[in-house]
Amino acid sequence: MKLMYINGEWAASLTDETFSVYNPANHEVIAEVPSGGTEDVHLAVTAAKNVFESREWQSLKPSIRGKALYEVAQKMRERFEELAMVETLDTGKPLSQSRNDVESGARYFEYYAGIADKMFGETIPVAPNVIDYTVREPMGVCAQIIPWNYPLQITSRGVAAAIAVGNTVIVKPAEDTPLSALKLAEIFSEINVLKNVLQVVTGYGAEAGAALVNHPDVNHITFTGSVVTGSSVMMAAARNIVPVTLELGGKSPHIVFPDCDIEETVTWVMRSIIQNAGQTCSAGSRLLIHSAIKEEIVSRLTERMKNISIGPGVTDSDLGPIISKRQFDRILAMVERAKEQGGRVIIGGKRAVVEGTGEAYYFEPTIIDQVAPTSEIAQEEVFGPVLTVFEFETEAEAIQLANGTAYGLVTGIWTNDISRAHRIAAKVKSGQVFINDYGAAGGVELPFGGYKKSGIGREKGVEALQNYTQLKNIAIKIKQAED
């Protein structure tokens, strides 16, 4: 049985309760982990608070924190294949994608290690006899609720940023995919400076997650997940007047014009909807195409999808399994409702049969046309390999379609007209805009977050550090020299 990690030690739940972790590729049990509850969370928060307030942590030079974070990155690369395999077995994603996640995770620790001793304040001109300056100080105990789709990468980006500026962190991984967070804790346990700075509590959201976001000694909450749960987290944080960073998903559009590089466009559109079986908050799930090239783009995409290999992540197929039956049923129900509302399934739309995978659930890559822009499948996250197609004639119509959902996370613009690209980038309501690209190699350096219901705050890049610090202004009045 795996154990959770509290105050530098491995521990079972105080109730001794556990739950099973399944491999989505074949639905076999791969681990038993503790089912943490309120008391376990309290122990973790208390440990994190004690470490944060300790003389050792408070007096530690930022450069030493940075050096320790570099060491985490180094150890992740030393255990590269092990971490990738754990991520694949836990999430079901193809092994090559898990390898990319390990590399991205290591890069987060490297990136924020380099920033640890470069969090500068400012001086502010007030009066000749006043020296006024600002300093950025850590928030304290930071709680991070991690989703199941990119557990290692998302844990790394939040933990690295928070610790770089002097916080301590408690991670509550998703119950579906807790193993990579525990592997990361193993690495922390080997580094004296960081040994008890990170706490990992495994458990269900309704128990461990709720206890964590409601704890009065938590000073900041980072949550990635659904709008419904994010709203609950925000309400819990409000009771304790605790700031939150929320990344709540998207319904991201690709906007495709006739002057695009068609081959490049098709490649990225397909990649952005089948990556991790479409279980990605930034998945390019809406394809907005100018009428002049709609038929050609859709035809090429359809042919590409016909040749996609589907299978367990360990075989490194193009498309892996859906995380659970619950998620599979949701995807299928949304597709069926779209068909009932007049949607035309061009390809896919049903369960994929993969031999030798037992009770696992795979879904065929899917393209749906002729659905209304206001329909459920055009408005809500499917979180599966399902692409909806829409047609436009003018830039204004394309912008209206792109902005026509409650989300605003990412937009892809495909055109060789640089003026048009700038015009549209200025008008789309999304936190990231990619022009003739989509994702920028993981985007460790790029601020990530959304407009509207896609969330609050930004992660990744230097901007993320604003979440994990609070600003203090200090003014000193200088006595005037006597004549």
PDB file of C-alpha atoms in Angstrom, residues 114-333:
ATOM      1  CA  GLY A 114      16.029  30.571 -11.166  1.00  0.00           C
ATOM      2  CA  ILE A 115      13.507  33.137  -9.955  1.00  0.00           C
ATOM      3  CA  ALA A 116      13.747  32.352  -6.228  1.00  0.00           C
ATOM      4  CA  ASP A 117      16.363  35.042  -5.534  1.00  0.00           C
ATOM      5  CA  LYS A 118      15.006  37.561  -8.051  1.00  0.00           C
ATOM      6  CA  MET A 119      11.693  38.667  -6.525  1.00  0.00           C
ATOM      7  CA  PHE A 120      12.387  42.380  -6.460  1.00  0.00           C
ATOM      8  CA  GLY A 121      10.423  45.143  -4.793  1.00  0.00           C
ATOM      9  CA  GLU A 122      10.243  48.766  -5.920  1.00  0.00           C
ATOM     10  CA  THR A 123      11.039  52.169  -4.538  1.00  0.00           C
ATOM     11  CA  ILE A 124       8.298  54.781  -4.805  1.00  0.00           C
ATOM     12  CA  PRO A 125       8.986  58.541  -4.894  1.00  0.00           C
ATOM     13  CA  VAL A 126       6.853  60.152  -2.205  1.00  0.00           C
ATOM     14  CA  ALA A 127       8.689  63.131  -0.665  1.00  0.00           C
ATOM     15  CA  PRO A 128      12.304  64.239  -0.164  1.00  0.00           C
ATOM     16  CA  ASN A 129      12.215  63.119   3.470  1.00  0.00           C
ATOM     17  CA  VAL A 130      10.514  59.723   2.855  1.00  0.00           C
ATOM     18  CA  ILE A 131      12.035  56.500   1.589  1.00  0.00           C
ATOM     19  CA  ASP A 132       9.211  54.262   0.424  1.00  0.00           C
ATOM     20  CA  TYR A 133       9.657  50.746  -0.880  1.00  0.00           C
ATOM     21  CA  THR A 134       7.744  47.527  -1.426  1.00  0.00           C
ATOM     22  CA  VAL A 135       8.616  43.922  -0.652  1.00  0.00           C
ATOM     23  CA  ARG A 136       6.907  40.738  -1.727  1.00  0.00           C
ATOM     24  CA  GLU A 137       6.356  38.258   1.083  1.00  0.00           C
ATOM     25  CA  PRO A 138       5.074  34.659   0.927  1.00  0.00           C
ATOM     26  CA  MET A 139       1.422  33.951   1.636  1.00  0.00           C
ATOM     27  CA  GLY A 140       2.156  31.137   4.117  1.00  0.00           C
ATOM     28  CA  VAL A 141       0.437  27.756   3.834  1.00  0.00           C
ATOM     29  CA  CYS A 142      -0.707  27.116   0.258  1.00  0.00           C
ATOM     30  CA  ALA A 143      -3.278  24.404  -0.502  1.00  0.00           C
ATOM     31  CA  GLN A 144      -3.334  22.932  -3.994  1.00  0.00           C
ATOM     32  CA  ILE A 145      -6.178  20.759  -5.306  1.00  0.00           C
ATOM     33  CA  ILE A 146      -4.834  18.865  -8.322  1.00  0.00           C
ATOM     34  CA  PRO A 147      -6.972  17.454 -11.195  1.00  0.00           C
ATOM     35  CA  TRP A 148      -6.659  13.979 -12.679  1.00  0.00           C
ATOM     36  CA  ASN A 149      -5.697  14.839 -16.249  1.00  0.00           C
ATOM     37  CA  TYR A 150      -2.145  16.234 -15.806  1.00  0.00           C
ATOM     38  CA  PRO A 151      -1.300  15.349 -12.210  1.00  0.00           C
ATOM     39  CA  LEU A 152       2.500  15.526 -12.349  1.00  0.00           C
ATOM     40  CA  GLN A 153       2.711  18.604 -14.530  1.00  0.00           C
ATOM     41  CA  ILE A 154       0.095  20.618 -12.628  1.00  0.00           C
ATOM     42  CA  THR A 155       1.473  19.594  -9.232  1.00  0.00           C
ATOM     43  CA  SER A 156       4.955  20.652 -10.336  1.00  0.00           C
ATOM     44  CA  ARG A 157       3.924  24.043 -11.659  1.00  0.00           C
ATOM     45  CA  GLY A 158       2.091  25.035  -8.484  1.00  0.00           C
ATOM     46  CA  VAL A 159       4.464  23.511  -5.942  1.00  0.00           C
ATOM     47  CA  ALA A 160       7.578  24.946  -7.598  1.00  0.00           C
ATOM     48  CA  ALA A 161       6.171  28.480  -7.834  1.00  0.00           C
ATOM     49  CA  ALA A 162       4.837  28.501  -4.267  1.00  0.00           C
ATOM     50  CA  ILE A 163       8.032  27.203  -2.673  1.00  0.00           C
ATOM     51  CA  ALA A 164      10.296  29.425  -4.769  1.00  0.00           C
ATOM     52  CA  VAL A 165       8.938  32.506  -2.992  1.00  0.00           C
ATOM     53  CA  GLY A 166       8.971  30.962   0.472  1.00  0.00           C
ATOM     54  CA  ASN A 167       5.622  29.253   1.030  1.00  0.00           C
ATOM     55  CA  THR A 168       4.935  25.751   2.284  1.00  0.00           C
ATOM     56  CA  VAL A 169       2.516  23.572   0.328  1.00  0.00           C
ATOM     57  CA  ILE A 170      -0.151  20.914   0.872  1.00  0.00           C
ATOM     58  CA  VAL A 171      -1.168  18.919  -2.196  1.00  0.00           C
ATOM     59  CA  LYS A 172      -4.439  16.997  -2.425  1.00  0.00           C
ATOM     60  CA  PRO A 173      -4.186  14.993  -5.660  1.00  0.00           C
ATOM     61  CA  ALA A 174      -7.262  13.713  -7.464  1.00  0.00           C
ATOM     62  CA  GLU A 175      -8.454  10.359  -6.130  1.00  0.00           C
ATOM     63  CA  ASP A 176      -8.262   8.936  -9.677  1.00  0.00           C
ATOM     64  CA  THR A 177      -4.570   9.815 -10.116  1.00  0.00           C
ATOM     65  CA  PRO A 178      -2.666  10.266  -6.837  1.00  0.00           C
ATOM     66  CA  LEU A 179       0.515   8.331  -7.624  1.00  0.00           C
ATOM     67  CA  SER A 180       2.738  10.944  -9.282  1.00  0.00           C
ATOM     68  CA  ALA A 181       2.247  13.393  -6.392  1.00  0.00           C
ATOM     69  CA  LEU A 182       3.436  10.662  -4.036  1.00  0.00           C
ATOM     70  CA  LYS A 183       6.437  10.039  -6.291  1.00  0.00           C
ATOM     71  CA  LEU A 184       7.228  13.741  -6.138  1.00  0.00           C
ATOM     72  CA  ALA A 185       7.032  13.549  -2.343  1.00  0.00           C
ATOM     73  CA  GLU A 186       9.632  10.757  -2.496  1.00  0.00           C
ATOM     74  CA  ILE A 187      11.987  13.167  -4.232  1.00  0.00           C
ATOM     75  CA  PHE A 188      11.309  15.889  -1.652  1.00  0.00           C
ATOM     76  CA  SER A 189      12.029  13.417   1.139  1.00  0.00           C
ATOM     77  CA  GLU A 190      15.575  13.051  -0.219  1.00  0.00           C
ATOM     78  CA  ILE A 191      16.352  16.789  -0.051  1.00  0.00           C
ATOM     79  CA  ASN A 192      16.979  18.037   3.492  1.00  0.00           C
ATOM     80  CA  VAL A 193      16.008  21.651   2.819  1.00  0.00           C
ATOM     81  CA  LEU A 194      12.620  20.601   1.405  1.00  0.00           C
ATOM     82  CA  LYS A 195      11.928  17.410   3.340  1.00  0.00           C
ATOM     83  CA  ASN A 196       8.929  18.702   5.322  1.00  0.00           C
ATOM     84  CA  VAL A 197       7.985  21.705   3.186  1.00  0.00           C
ATOM     85  CA  LEU A 198       5.616  19.626   1.016  1.00  0.00           C
ATOM     86  CA  GLN A 199       2.685  17.634   2.396  1.00  0.00           C
ATOM     87  CA  VAL A 200       0.663  15.199   0.257  1.00  0.00           C
ATOM     88  CA  VAL A 201      -2.747  14.071   1.537  1.00  0.00           C
ATOM     89  CA  THR A 202      -4.578  11.508  -0.578  1.00  0.00           C
ATOM     90  CA  GLY A 203      -8.346  11.219  -0.297  1.00  0.00           C
ATOM     91  CA  TYR A 204     -11.691  12.104  -1.826  1.00  0.00           C
ATOM     92  CA  GLY A 205     -12.626  15.655  -2.692  1.00  0.00           C
ATOM     93  CA  ALA A 206     -15.754  15.682  -0.543  1.00  0.00           C
ATOM     94  CA  GLU A 207     -13.678  14.724   2.503  1.00  0.00           C
ATOM     95  CA  ALA A 208      -9.985  15.634   2.262  1.00  0.00           C
ATOM     96  CA  GLY A 209     -10.491  18.359  -0.342  1.00  0.00           C
ATOM     97  CA  ALA A 210     -13.320  20.038   1.564  1.00  0.00           C
ATOM     98  CA  ALA A 211     -11.390  19.847   4.840  1.00  0.00           C
ATOM     99  CA  LEU A 212      -8.386  21.486   3.201  1.00  0.00           C
ATOM    100  CA  VAL A 213     -10.163  24.435   1.567  1.00  0.00           C
ATOM    101  CA  ASN A 214     -12.138  25.106   4.752  1.00  0.00           C
ATOM    102  CA  HIS A 215      -9.162  24.971   7.125  1.00  0.00           C
ATOM    103  CA  PRO A 216      -8.600  28.327   8.883  1.00  0.00           C
ATOM    104  CA  ASP A 217      -4.798  28.040   8.725  1.00  0.00           C
ATOM    105  CA  VAL A 218      -4.644  27.773   4.938  1.00  0.00           C
ATOM    106  CA  ASN A 219      -3.526  31.110   3.452  1.00  0.00           C
ATOM    107  CA  HIS A 220      -3.991  30.503  -0.273  1.00  0.00           C
ATOM    108  CA  ILE A 221      -5.875  27.968  -2.406  1.00  0.00           C
ATOM    109  CA  THR A 222      -5.038  26.849  -5.938  1.00  0.00           C
ATOM    110  CA  PHE A 223      -7.690  24.751  -7.666  1.00  0.00           C
ATOM    111  CA  THR A 224      -7.894  23.266 -11.157  1.00  0.00           C
ATOM    112  CA  GLY A 225     -11.117  21.526 -12.117  1.00  0.00           C
ATOM    113  CA  SER A 226     -14.770  22.109 -12.941  1.00  0.00           C
ATOM    114  CA  VAL A 227     -16.701  25.355 -12.631  1.00  0.00           C
ATOM    115  CA  VAL A 228     -19.127  23.782 -10.157  1.00  0.00           C
ATOM    116  CA  THR A 229     -16.386  22.593  -7.801  1.00  0.00           C
ATOM    117  CA  GLY A 230     -14.405  25.779  -8.333  1.00  0.00           C
ATOM    118  CA  SER A 231     -17.403  27.798  -7.188  1.00  0.00           C
ATOM    119  CA  SER A 232     -17.589  25.692  -4.023  1.00  0.00           C
ATOM    120  CA  VAL A 233     -13.886  26.208  -3.389  1.00  0.00           C
ATOM    121  CA  MET A 234     -14.305  29.939  -3.852  1.00  0.00           C
ATOM    122  CA  MET A 235     -17.187  30.057  -1.386  1.00  0.00           C
ATOM    123  CA  ALA A 236     -15.176  28.093   1.186  1.00  0.00           C
ATOM    124  CA  ALA A 237     -12.236  30.460   0.717  1.00  0.00           C
ATOM    125  CA  ALA A 238     -14.515  33.456   1.158  1.00  0.00           C
ATOM    126  CA  ARG A 239     -15.497  32.309   4.638  1.00  0.00           C
ATOM    127  CA  ASN A 240     -11.866  32.573   5.724  1.00  0.00           C
ATOM    128  CA  ILE A 241     -11.050  35.551   3.442  1.00  0.00           C
ATOM    129  CA  VAL A 242      -8.447  33.484   1.609  1.00  0.00           C
ATOM    130  CA  PRO A 243      -7.337  34.327  -1.957  1.00  0.00           C
ATOM    131  CA  VAL A 244      -7.808  31.706  -4.658  1.00  0.00           C
ATOM    132  CA  THR A 245      -6.313  30.871  -8.023  1.00  0.00           C
ATOM    133  CA  LEU A 246      -8.846  29.018 -10.163  1.00  0.00           C
ATOM    134  CA  GLU A 247      -8.366  27.322 -13.522  1.00  0.00           C
ATOM    135  CA  LEU A 248     -11.790  26.014 -14.471  1.00  0.00           C
ATOM    136  CA  GLY A 249     -11.537  24.787 -18.021  1.00  0.00           C
ATOM    137  CA  GLY A 250     -12.389  26.018 -21.460  1.00  0.00           C
ATOM    138  CA  LYS A 251     -14.168  25.575 -24.748  1.00  0.00           C
ATOM    139  CA  SER A 252     -11.278  26.764 -26.844  1.00  0.00           C
ATOM    140  CA  PRO A 253     -11.695  27.642 -30.529  1.00  0.00           C
ATOM    141  CA  HIS A 254      -9.438  27.319 -33.552  1.00  0.00           C
ATOM    142  CA  ILE A 255     -10.241  30.108 -36.025  1.00  0.00           C
ATOM    143  CA  VAL A 256      -9.165  29.043 -39.515  1.00  0.00           C
ATOM    144  CA  PHE A 257      -8.891  31.368 -42.537  1.00  0.00           C
ATOM    145  CA  PRO A 258      -8.379  30.460 -46.218  1.00  0.00           C
ATOM    146  CA  ASP A 259      -4.810  31.798 -46.269  1.00  0.00           C
ATOM    147  CA  CYS A 260      -3.598  29.433 -43.528  1.00  0.00           C
ATOM    148  CA  ASP A 261      -1.006  26.725 -43.993  1.00  0.00           C
ATOM    149  CA  ILE A 262      -3.557  23.934 -44.295  1.00  0.00           C
ATOM    150  CA  GLU A 263      -1.234  21.047 -43.496  1.00  0.00           C
ATOM    151  CA  GLU A 264       0.117  22.751 -40.372  1.00  0.00           C
ATOM    152  CA  THR A 265      -3.368  23.780 -39.288  1.00  0.00           C
ATOM    153  CA  VAL A 266      -4.809  20.286 -39.622  1.00  0.00           C
ATOM    154  CA  THR A 267      -1.877  18.795 -37.701  1.00  0.00           C
ATOM    155  CA  TRP A 268      -2.331  21.119 -34.729  1.00  0.00           C
ATOM    156  CA  VAL A 269      -6.120  20.982 -34.694  1.00  0.00           C
ATOM    157  CA  MET A 270      -6.020  17.201 -34.516  1.00  0.00           C
ATOM    158  CA  ARG A 271      -3.222  17.151 -31.945  1.00  0.00           C
ATOM    159  CA  SER A 272      -5.065  19.576 -29.692  1.00  0.00           C
ATOM    160  CA  ILE A 273      -8.233  17.455 -29.553  1.00  0.00           C
ATOM    161  CA  ILE A 274      -6.735  13.958 -29.206  1.00  0.00           C
ATOM    162  CA  GLN A 275      -3.992  14.800 -26.707  1.00  0.00           C
ATOM    163  CA  ASN A 276      -4.734  12.903 -23.489  1.00  0.00           C
ATOM    164  CA  ALA A 277      -7.898  11.638 -25.224  1.00  0.00           C
ATOM    165  CA  GLY A 278      -9.242  15.190 -25.265  1.00  0.00           C
ATOM    166  CA  GLN A 279      -9.173  15.307 -21.469  1.00  0.00           C
ATOM    167  CA  THR A 280      -7.450  18.678 -21.490  1.00  0.00           C
ATOM    168  CA  CYS A 281      -8.768  22.020 -20.277  1.00  0.00           C
ATOM    169  CA  SER A 282      -7.118  23.807 -23.199  1.00  0.00           C
ATOM    170  CA  ALA A 283      -8.247  21.283 -25.828  1.00  0.00           C
ATOM    171  CA  GLY A 284      -9.117  22.959 -29.112  1.00  0.00           C
ATOM    172  CA  SER A 285     -12.640  21.584 -29.070  1.00  0.00           C
ATOM    173  CA  ARG A 286     -14.354  24.079 -31.414  1.00  0.00           C
ATOM    174  CA  LEU A 287     -13.248  24.412 -35.020  1.00  0.00           C
ATOM    175  CA  LEU A 288     -14.389  27.655 -36.654  1.00  0.00           C
ATOM    176  CA  ILE A 289     -13.620  27.516 -40.388  1.00  0.00           C
ATOM    177  CA  HIS A 290     -14.126  30.019 -43.162  1.00  0.00           C
ATOM    178  CA  SER A 291     -16.688  28.599 -45.579  1.00  0.00           C
ATOM    179  CA  ALA A 292     -14.206  28.703 -48.490  1.00  0.00           C
ATOM    180  CA  ILE A 293     -12.045  25.937 -46.959  1.00  0.00           C
ATOM    181  CA  LYS A 294     -14.422  24.149 -44.635  1.00  0.00           C
ATOM    182  CA  GLU A 295     -14.852  21.089 -46.829  1.00  0.00           C
ATOM    183  CA  GLU A 296     -11.110  20.643 -47.384  1.00  0.00           C
ATOM    184  CA  ILE A 297     -10.157  21.082 -43.695  1.00  0.00           C
ATOM    185  CA  VAL A 298     -12.852  18.710 -42.458  1.00  0.00           C
ATOM    186  CA  SER A 299     -11.994  16.144 -45.123  1.00  0.00           C
ATOM    187  CA  ARG A 300      -8.301  16.167 -44.195  1.00  0.00           C
ATOM    188  CA  LEU A 301      -9.071  15.930 -40.492  1.00  0.00           C
ATOM    189  CA  THR A 302     -11.400  13.004 -41.108  1.00  0.00           C
ATOM    190  CA  GLU A 303      -8.741  11.121 -43.055  1.00  0.00           C
ATOM    191  CA  ARG A 304      -6.179  11.758 -40.320  1.00  0.00           C
ATOM    192  CA  MET A 305      -8.547  10.511 -37.647  1.00  0.00           C
ATOM    193  CA  LYS A 306      -9.237   7.315 -39.562  1.00  0.00           C
ATOM    194  CA  ASN A 307      -5.573   6.410 -39.127  1.00  0.00           C
ATOM    195  CA  ILE A 308      -5.261   7.179 -35.421  1.00  0.00           C
ATOM    196  CA  SER A 309      -4.082   4.231 -33.332  1.00  0.00           C
ATOM    197  CA  ILE A 310      -6.078   3.609 -30.139  1.00  0.00           C
ATOM    198  CA  GLY A 311      -4.805   1.583 -27.213  1.00  0.00           C
ATOM    199  CA  PRO A 312      -3.221   1.462 -23.756  1.00  0.00           C
ATOM    200  CA  GLY A 313      -0.784   4.209 -22.880  1.00  0.00           C
ATOM    201  CA  VAL A 314       2.094   1.758 -22.458  1.00  0.00           C
ATOM    202  CA  THR A 315       1.867   0.916 -26.184  1.00  0.00           C
ATOM    203  CA  ASP A 316       2.264   4.626 -26.955  1.00  0.00           C
ATOM    204  CA  SER A 317      -0.744   4.648 -29.254  1.00  0.00           C
ATOM    205  CA  ASP A 318      -2.016   7.997 -30.507  1.00  0.00           C
ATOM    206  CA  LEU A 319      -5.139   7.881 -28.354  1.00  0.00           C
ATOM    207  CA  GLY A 320      -5.405   6.382 -24.882  1.00  0.00           C
ATOM    208  CA  PRO A 321      -8.398   5.528 -22.693  1.00  0.00           C
ATOM    209  CA  ILE A 322     -10.940   7.720 -20.978  1.00  0.00           C
ATOM    210  CA  ILE A 323     -10.108   8.038 -17.287  1.00  0.00           C
ATOM    211  CA  SER A 324     -13.259   6.322 -15.949  1.00  0.00           C
ATOM    212  CA  LYS A 325     -16.662   4.920 -16.815  1.00  0.00           C
ATOM    213  CA  ARG A 326     -18.248   8.019 -15.280  1.00  0.00           C
ATOM    214  CA  GLN A 327     -16.365  10.272 -17.683  1.00  0.00           C
ATOM    215  CA  PHE A 328     -16.978   7.960 -20.639  1.00  0.00           C
ATOM    216  CA  ASP A 329     -20.735   7.945 -19.959  1.00  0.00           C
ATOM    217  CA  ARG A 330     -20.732  11.733 -19.829  1.00  0.00           C
ATOM    218  CA  ILE A 331     -18.962  12.025 -23.196  1.00  0.00           C
ATOM    219  CA  LEU A 332     -21.279   9.515 -24.872  1.00  0.00           C
ATOM    220  CA  ALA A 333     -24.401  11.175 -23.447  1.00  0.00           C
TER     221      ALA A 333
END
